[in-house]
Amino acid sequence: MMMNRNLEIFIKVAECGSITRVAKMLYITQPAVSNAISKLETELNVKLFFRDKRNGLLLTDVGQKILFLAKQIEDLDNRIAQTAYLENHFVEGRLRIAALTSLVSTILSKALKEYRTAFPGVTVEIREGSPNDIFRMVEEHTVDFAVSCSPFGKFDSITLCRDRMAAMFPKEYPDVSEVDLTAPPNLLIINKPAFETILDHVKQPLPVEKFLQVQTAETAINMVLDGIGIGILSEYTMDTLAAGYRKYPVNPEIAFDIGIFANDLDDLTPAAVEFVRLITQQTA
């Protein structure tokens, strides 16, 4: 197709920031990776990377622009292949989904098992990140669509369900009816995506010194069960990962949508269309 090997390797190096890591990932030698980048730079007559003593291999300004275009070519290649497969009555190719970490183990995992059974020829890639990371991945065509929390900004979106933030107390805790996020009674434990969601909705200063950020909702729940502090999680996450545990309201109330968004939901690949159809049915 339009993608050549040198361009594929360039995208991997740009994403990983390491020739060594890409060589291991692709099961080729480091000189082979370096040679591919050198050939591409010679062909384009530009410098794509420079080395920074502190941060390692970084893209040049023109490298950033070429990476953006290369990802669009990669996306178009995938679309061409899937269109050909569909003509022969197959749904195959590659499906790339961006998602909040907390939604991978809840919403996505339920749909993924059924999807892989129905479409074994599709290679599924799930890329986790914060809301800001996910916005960037969709915008740069690194993924076909994203599963995240509102607001969805300029993107085309479908709402899967309504959710809200809630508090989870350790088992032995004084009788408290709700948690004031602006004046919490104790340390609040919250995963990074949920914290970004709170910042999007609360317009007054928060006592950040009382917020302990962790990577996943599972970690937050385990720390609450260990009595370290109060967990702030979405109700959907608690219902899935801590079923039956009592939820307490937070003040101010933070309600939001969980949904799917993309640059254009009417222009998804056949593999993406089938996954969206399946996950929409499961959450209806």
Tab-separated table of C-alpha atoms in Angstrom:
chain	number	residue	atom	x	y	z
A	1	MET	CA	0.000	0.000	0.000
A	2	MET	CA	1.120	3.628	0.462
A	3	MET	CA	2.964	2.871	3.689
A	4	ASN	CA	6.527	1.662	3.272
A	5	ARG	CA	8.723	-0.023	5.864
A	6	ASN	CA	10.845	3.053	6.534
A	7	LEU	CA	7.760	5.138	7.294
A	8	GLU	CA	6.380	2.438	9.605
A	9	ILE	CA	9.655	2.344	11.535
A	10	PHE	CA	9.722	6.153	11.714
A	11	ILE	CA	6.277	6.176	13.372
A	12	LYS	CA	7.361	3.552	15.920
A	13	VAL	CA	10.574	5.428	16.793
A	14	ALA	CA	8.644	8.695	17.132
A	15	GLU	CA	6.126	7.071	19.491
A	16	CYS	CA	8.707	5.191	21.591
A	17	GLY	CA	11.516	7.753	21.500
A	18	SER	CA	14.022	4.902	21.417
A	19	ILE	CA	15.754	3.014	18.602
A	20	THR	CA	16.637	0.185	21.008
A	21	ARG	CA	13.032	-0.285	22.100
A	22	VAL	CA	11.726	-0.304	18.519
A	23	ALA	CA	14.361	-2.851	17.472
A	24	LYS	CA	13.189	-5.187	20.246
A	25	MET	CA	9.552	-4.530	19.426
A	26	LEU	CA	9.977	-5.348	15.714
A	27	TYR	CA	12.555	-8.141	16.243
A	28	ILE	CA	15.166	-6.431	14.078
A	29	THR	CA	18.622	-5.031	14.813
A	30	GLN	CA	19.304	-1.505	16.023
A	31	PRO	CA	21.376	-0.738	12.883
A	32	ALA	CA	18.359	-1.767	10.777
A	33	VAL	CA	16.178	0.771	12.614
A	34	SER	CA	18.823	3.506	12.315
A	35	ASN	CA	19.285	2.709	8.621
A	36	ALA	CA	15.541	2.997	7.956
A	37	ILE	CA	15.434	6.444	9.590
A	38	SER	CA	18.567	7.536	7.697
A	39	LYS	CA	17.098	6.413	4.355
A	40	LEU	CA	13.849	8.268	5.045
A	41	GLU	CA	15.745	11.443	5.992
A	42	THR	CA	17.812	11.164	2.784
A	43	GLU	CA	14.693	10.606	0.687
A	44	LEU	CA	12.908	13.597	2.211
A	45	ASN	CA	16.083	15.698	2.581
A	46	VAL	CA	15.178	16.693	6.153
A	47	LYS	CA	16.328	15.886	9.683
A	48	LEU	CA	13.579	14.014	11.529
A	49	PHE	CA	15.139	13.589	14.993
A	50	PHE	CA	17.682	15.181	17.286
A	51	ARG	CA	19.220	13.879	20.502
A	52	ASP	CA	18.607	15.637	23.808
A	53	LYS	CA	20.895	14.723	26.728
A	54	ARG	CA	18.028	14.702	29.206
A	55	ASN	CA	15.079	13.455	27.143
A	56	GLY	CA	16.753	11.264	24.522
A	57	LEU	CA	15.534	11.078	20.928
A	58	LEU	CA	13.126	13.884	20.020
A	59	LEU	CA	11.370	14.937	16.829
A	60	THR	CA	12.432	18.067	15.007
A	61	ASP	CA	9.736	20.590	14.062
A	62	VAL	CA	9.484	19.168	10.553
A	63	GLY	CA	9.589	15.662	12.053
A	64	GLN	CA	6.477	16.502	14.087
A	65	LYS	CA	4.664	17.635	10.940
A	66	ILE	CA	5.720	14.556	8.977
A	67	LEU	CA	4.657	12.275	11.849
A	68	PHE	CA	1.171	13.811	11.785
A	69	LEU	CA	0.919	13.157	8.032
A	70	ALA	CA	2.442	9.683	8.334
A	71	LYS	CA	-0.235	8.675	10.841
A	72	GLN	CA	-2.890	9.822	8.390
A	73	ILE	CA	-1.271	7.660	5.691
A	74	GLU	CA	-1.208	4.726	8.113
A	75	ASP	CA	-4.893	5.296	8.854
A	76	LEU	CA	-5.735	5.495	5.142
A	77	ASP	CA	-3.804	2.289	4.454
A	78	ASN	CA	-5.857	0.499	7.091
A	79	ARG	CA	-9.065	1.865	5.582
A	80	ILE	CA	-8.130	0.698	2.079
A	81	ALA	CA	-7.338	-2.808	3.331
A	82	GLN	CA	-10.587	-3.040	5.312
A	83	THR	CA	-12.641	-1.827	2.341
A	84	ALA	CA	-11.129	-4.603	0.227
A	85	TYR	CA	-11.788	-7.188	2.940
A	86	LEU	CA	-15.410	-6.068	3.242
A	87	GLU	CA	-15.915	-6.456	-0.527
A	88	ASN	CA	-15.048	-10.118	0.011
A	89	HIS	CA	-17.450	-10.338	2.970
A	90	PHE	CA	-14.779	-10.224	5.667
A	91	VAL	CA	-14.269	-7.774	8.526
A	92	GLU	CA	-10.521	-7.839	9.074
A	93	GLY	CA	-7.624	-5.420	9.550
A	94	ARG	CA	-6.665	-3.338	12.557
A	95	LEU	CA	-8.873	-1.628	15.139
A	96	ARG	CA	-7.269	1.046	17.335
A	97	ILE	CA	-9.149	2.293	20.388
A	98	ALA	CA	-8.119	4.981	22.881
A	99	ALA	CA	-9.661	4.675	26.323
A	100	LEU	CA	-9.442	5.847	29.893
A	101	THR	CA	-7.727	3.160	31.958
A	102	SER	CA	-10.752	2.826	34.252
A	103	LEU	CA	-13.014	2.134	31.252
A	104	VAL	CA	-10.791	-0.618	29.826
A	105	SER	CA	-11.573	-2.971	32.693
A	106	THR	CA	-15.241	-1.990	32.777
A	107	ILE	CA	-16.952	-1.014	29.513
A	108	LEU	CA	-14.348	-2.193	26.983
A	109	SER	CA	-13.547	-5.619	28.401
A	110	LYS	CA	-17.194	-6.675	28.239
A	111	ALA	CA	-17.471	-5.827	24.552
A	112	LEU	CA	-14.000	-7.034	23.600
A	113	LYS	CA	-14.592	-10.710	24.421
A	114	GLU	CA	-17.705	-10.895	22.231
A	115	TYR	CA	-16.069	-8.826	19.484
A	116	ARG	CA	-13.009	-11.078	19.212
A	117	THR	CA	-15.261	-14.122	18.947
A	118	ALA	CA	-17.291	-12.533	16.158
A	119	PHE	CA	-14.330	-11.007	14.272
A	120	PRO	CA	-11.185	-13.085	14.911
A	121	GLY	CA	-9.444	-11.563	11.873
A	122	VAL	CA	-9.335	-8.081	13.427
A	123	THR	CA	-6.248	-7.078	15.400
A	124	VAL	CA	-7.359	-4.880	18.309
A	125	GLU	CA	-5.030	-2.291	19.839
A	126	ILE	CA	-6.116	-0.476	23.011
A	127	ARG	CA	-4.176	2.644	23.954
A	128	GLU	CA	-4.794	3.942	27.454
A	129	GLY	CA	-4.320	7.507	28.612
A	130	SER	CA	-5.709	10.554	30.361
A	131	PRO	CA	-8.537	12.589	28.785
A	132	ASN	CA	-5.972	14.972	27.277
A	133	ASP	CA	-3.895	12.085	25.890
A	134	ILE	CA	-6.989	10.583	24.321
A	135	PHE	CA	-8.032	13.857	22.686
A	136	ARG	CA	-4.598	14.089	21.091
A	137	MET	CA	-4.690	10.496	19.816
A	138	VAL	CA	-8.041	11.035	18.093
A	139	GLU	CA	-6.982	14.369	16.641
A	140	GLU	CA	-3.759	12.905	15.235
A	141	HIS	CA	-5.530	9.851	13.734
A	142	THR	CA	-3.511	7.522	15.980
A	143	VAL	CA	-6.757	5.702	16.843
A	144	ASP	CA	-10.074	5.033	15.108
A	145	PHE	CA	-12.176	6.265	18.025
A	146	ALA	CA	-12.043	6.801	21.779
A	147	VAL	CA	-14.059	5.744	24.814
A	148	SER	CA	-13.887	8.437	27.453
A	149	CYS	CA	-15.815	10.922	29.588
A	150	SER	CA	-17.386	14.193	28.544
A	151	PRO	CA	-16.773	16.922	27.599
A	152	PHE	CA	-16.013	15.644	24.090
A	153	GLY	CA	-15.087	19.035	22.696
A	154	LYS	CA	-15.195	19.444	18.930
A	155	PHE	CA	-15.440	15.700	18.222
A	156	ASP	CA	-18.400	13.711	16.932
A	157	SER	CA	-19.768	11.668	19.843
A	158	ILE	CA	-22.275	9.061	21.015
A	159	THR	CA	-23.331	8.848	24.668
A	160	LEU	CA	-23.227	5.333	26.114
A	161	CYS	CA	-24.378	6.098	29.664
A	162	ARG	CA	-24.621	8.817	32.301
A	163	ASP	CA	-22.245	8.715	35.239
A	164	ARG	CA	-21.276	10.798	38.290
A	165	MET	CA	-18.503	10.982	40.838
A	166	ALA	CA	-19.058	9.338	44.219
A	167	ALA	CA	-17.100	8.751	47.418
A	168	MET	CA	-16.025	5.407	48.810
A	169	PHE	CA	-15.178	5.280	52.525
A	170	PRO	CA	-12.980	2.786	54.369
A	171	LYS	CA	-15.059	0.243	56.293
A	172	GLU	CA	-14.452	1.830	59.689
A	173	TYR	CA	-15.083	5.520	59.223
A	174	PRO	CA	-17.007	8.212	61.138
A	175	ASP	CA	-20.578	8.770	59.993
A	176	VAL	CA	-20.354	11.265	57.089
A	177	SER	CA	-23.179	11.904	54.650
A	178	GLU	CA	-21.127	13.390	51.787
A	179	VAL	CA	-17.651	14.611	50.821
A	180	ASP	CA	-16.967	18.271	50.081
A	181	LEU	CA	-14.247	18.272	47.432
A	182	THR	CA	-13.263	21.831	48.315
A	183	ALA	CA	-12.786	20.963	52.021
A	184	PRO	CA	-12.314	17.174	52.302
A	185	PRO	CA	-12.423	15.569	55.751
A	186	ASN	CA	-9.462	13.304	54.960
A	187	LEU	CA	-7.015	12.332	52.219
A	188	LEU	CA	-8.805	11.767	48.899
A	189	ILE	CA	-7.495	8.950	46.696
A	190	ILE	CA	-8.238	9.327	43.008
A	191	ASN	CA	-6.882	8.035	39.730
A	192	LYS	CA	-5.464	10.543	37.263
A	193	PRO	CA	-8.279	10.470	34.632
A	194	ALA	CA	-10.911	11.029	37.326
A	195	PHE	CA	-8.902	13.939	38.723
A	196	GLU	CA	-8.804	15.576	35.268
A	197	THR	CA	-12.578	15.103	35.024
A	198	ILE	CA	-13.022	16.841	38.391
A	199	LEU	CA	-10.845	19.751	37.268
A	200	ASP	CA	-13.007	20.100	34.146
A	201	HIS	CA	-16.163	20.455	36.236
A	202	VAL	CA	-15.195	22.227	39.466
A	203	LYS	CA	-14.612	25.926	38.917
A	204	GLN	CA	-13.263	26.753	42.381
A	205	PRO	CA	-9.844	26.063	43.926
A	206	LEU	CA	-9.252	22.549	45.245
A	207	PRO	CA	-6.935	21.649	48.156
A	208	VAL	CA	-4.629	19.584	45.935
A	209	GLU	CA	-2.446	18.727	48.934
A	210	LYS	CA	-5.329	16.502	50.103
A	211	PHE	CA	-5.551	14.635	46.777
A	212	LEU	CA	-3.414	11.535	46.278
A	213	GLN	CA	-3.297	10.645	42.592
A	214	VAL	CA	-2.827	7.022	41.512
A	215	GLN	CA	-2.783	5.453	38.053
A	216	THR	CA	-5.797	3.133	38.145
A	217	ALA	CA	-9.205	2.897	39.774
A	218	GLU	CA	-8.279	-0.578	41.037
A	219	THR	CA	-5.353	0.923	42.981
A	220	ALA	CA	-7.604	3.621	44.456
A	221	ILE	CA	-10.137	1.013	45.604
A	222	ASN	CA	-7.465	-1.180	47.200
A	223	MET	CA	-6.027	1.812	49.079
A	224	VAL	CA	-9.482	2.701	50.401
A	225	LEU	CA	-9.987	-0.893	51.563
A	226	ASP	CA	-6.635	-0.630	53.348
A	227	GLY	CA	-7.959	2.415	55.217
A	228	ILE	CA	-5.539	4.950	53.704
A	229	GLY	CA	-8.157	7.500	52.694
A	230	ILE	CA	-11.423	8.224	50.900
A	231	GLY	CA	-11.765	7.103	47.295
A	232	ILE	CA	-13.322	9.395	44.697
A	233	LEU	CA	-14.527	7.274	41.786
A	234	SER	CA	-17.231	7.217	39.192
A	235	GLU	CA	-20.387	5.321	40.156
A	236	TYR	CA	-20.025	3.109	37.078
A	237	THR	CA	-16.499	2.141	38.120
A	238	MET	CA	-17.610	1.358	41.683
A	239	ASP	CA	-20.552	-0.718	40.453
A	240	THR	CA	-18.171	-2.735	38.283
A	241	LEU	CA	-15.062	-3.057	40.471
A	242	ALA	CA	-16.560	-2.752	43.972
A	243	ALA	CA	-20.062	-4.100	43.533
A	244	GLY	CA	-22.268	-3.710	46.581
A	245	TYR	CA	-20.018	-1.166	48.274
A	246	ARG	CA	-21.959	1.866	49.484
A	247	LYS	CA	-21.542	5.047	47.455
A	248	TYR	CA	-21.670	8.525	49.022
A	249	PRO	CA	-22.390	11.787	47.182
A	250	VAL	CA	-19.725	14.409	46.552
A	251	ASN	CA	-20.202	18.152	46.637
A	252	PRO	CA	-20.267	19.865	44.204
A	253	GLU	CA	-22.018	17.194	42.184
A	254	ILE	CA	-20.008	16.109	39.136
A	255	ALA	CA	-22.123	14.369	36.497
A	256	PHE	CA	-20.865	13.501	33.036
A	257	ASP	CA	-21.404	11.239	30.042
A	258	ILE	CA	-19.374	8.178	29.143
A	259	GLY	CA	-19.279	7.951	25.394
A	260	ILE	CA	-17.535	7.211	22.132
A	261	PHE	CA	-16.034	9.996	20.061
A	262	ALA	CA	-14.086	10.328	16.826
A	263	ASN	CA	-13.269	12.896	14.197
A	264	ASP	CA	-16.267	11.606	12.207
A	265	LEU	CA	-18.370	8.691	13.460
A	266	ASP	CA	-19.971	8.353	10.022
A	267	ASP	CA	-16.554	7.683	8.501
A	268	LEU	CA	-15.315	4.801	10.669
A	269	THR	CA	-13.651	1.680	9.284
A	270	PRO	CA	-15.790	-1.483	8.992
A	271	ALA	CA	-13.973	-2.985	12.012
A	272	ALA	CA	-14.660	0.142	14.070
A	273	VAL	CA	-18.315	0.265	12.985
A	274	GLU	CA	-18.871	-3.270	14.263
A	275	PHE	CA	-17.252	-2.559	17.630
A	276	VAL	CA	-19.273	0.634	18.112
A	277	ARG	CA	-22.453	-1.266	17.235
A	278	LEU	CA	-21.627	-3.987	19.767
A	279	ILE	CA	-20.645	-1.711	22.654
A	280	THR	CA	-23.695	0.511	22.040
A	281	GLN	CA	-25.994	-2.504	22.280
A	282	GLN	CA	-24.342	-3.701	25.502
A	283	THR	CA	-24.686	-0.355	27.275
A	284	ALA	CA	-28.208	0.442	26.050
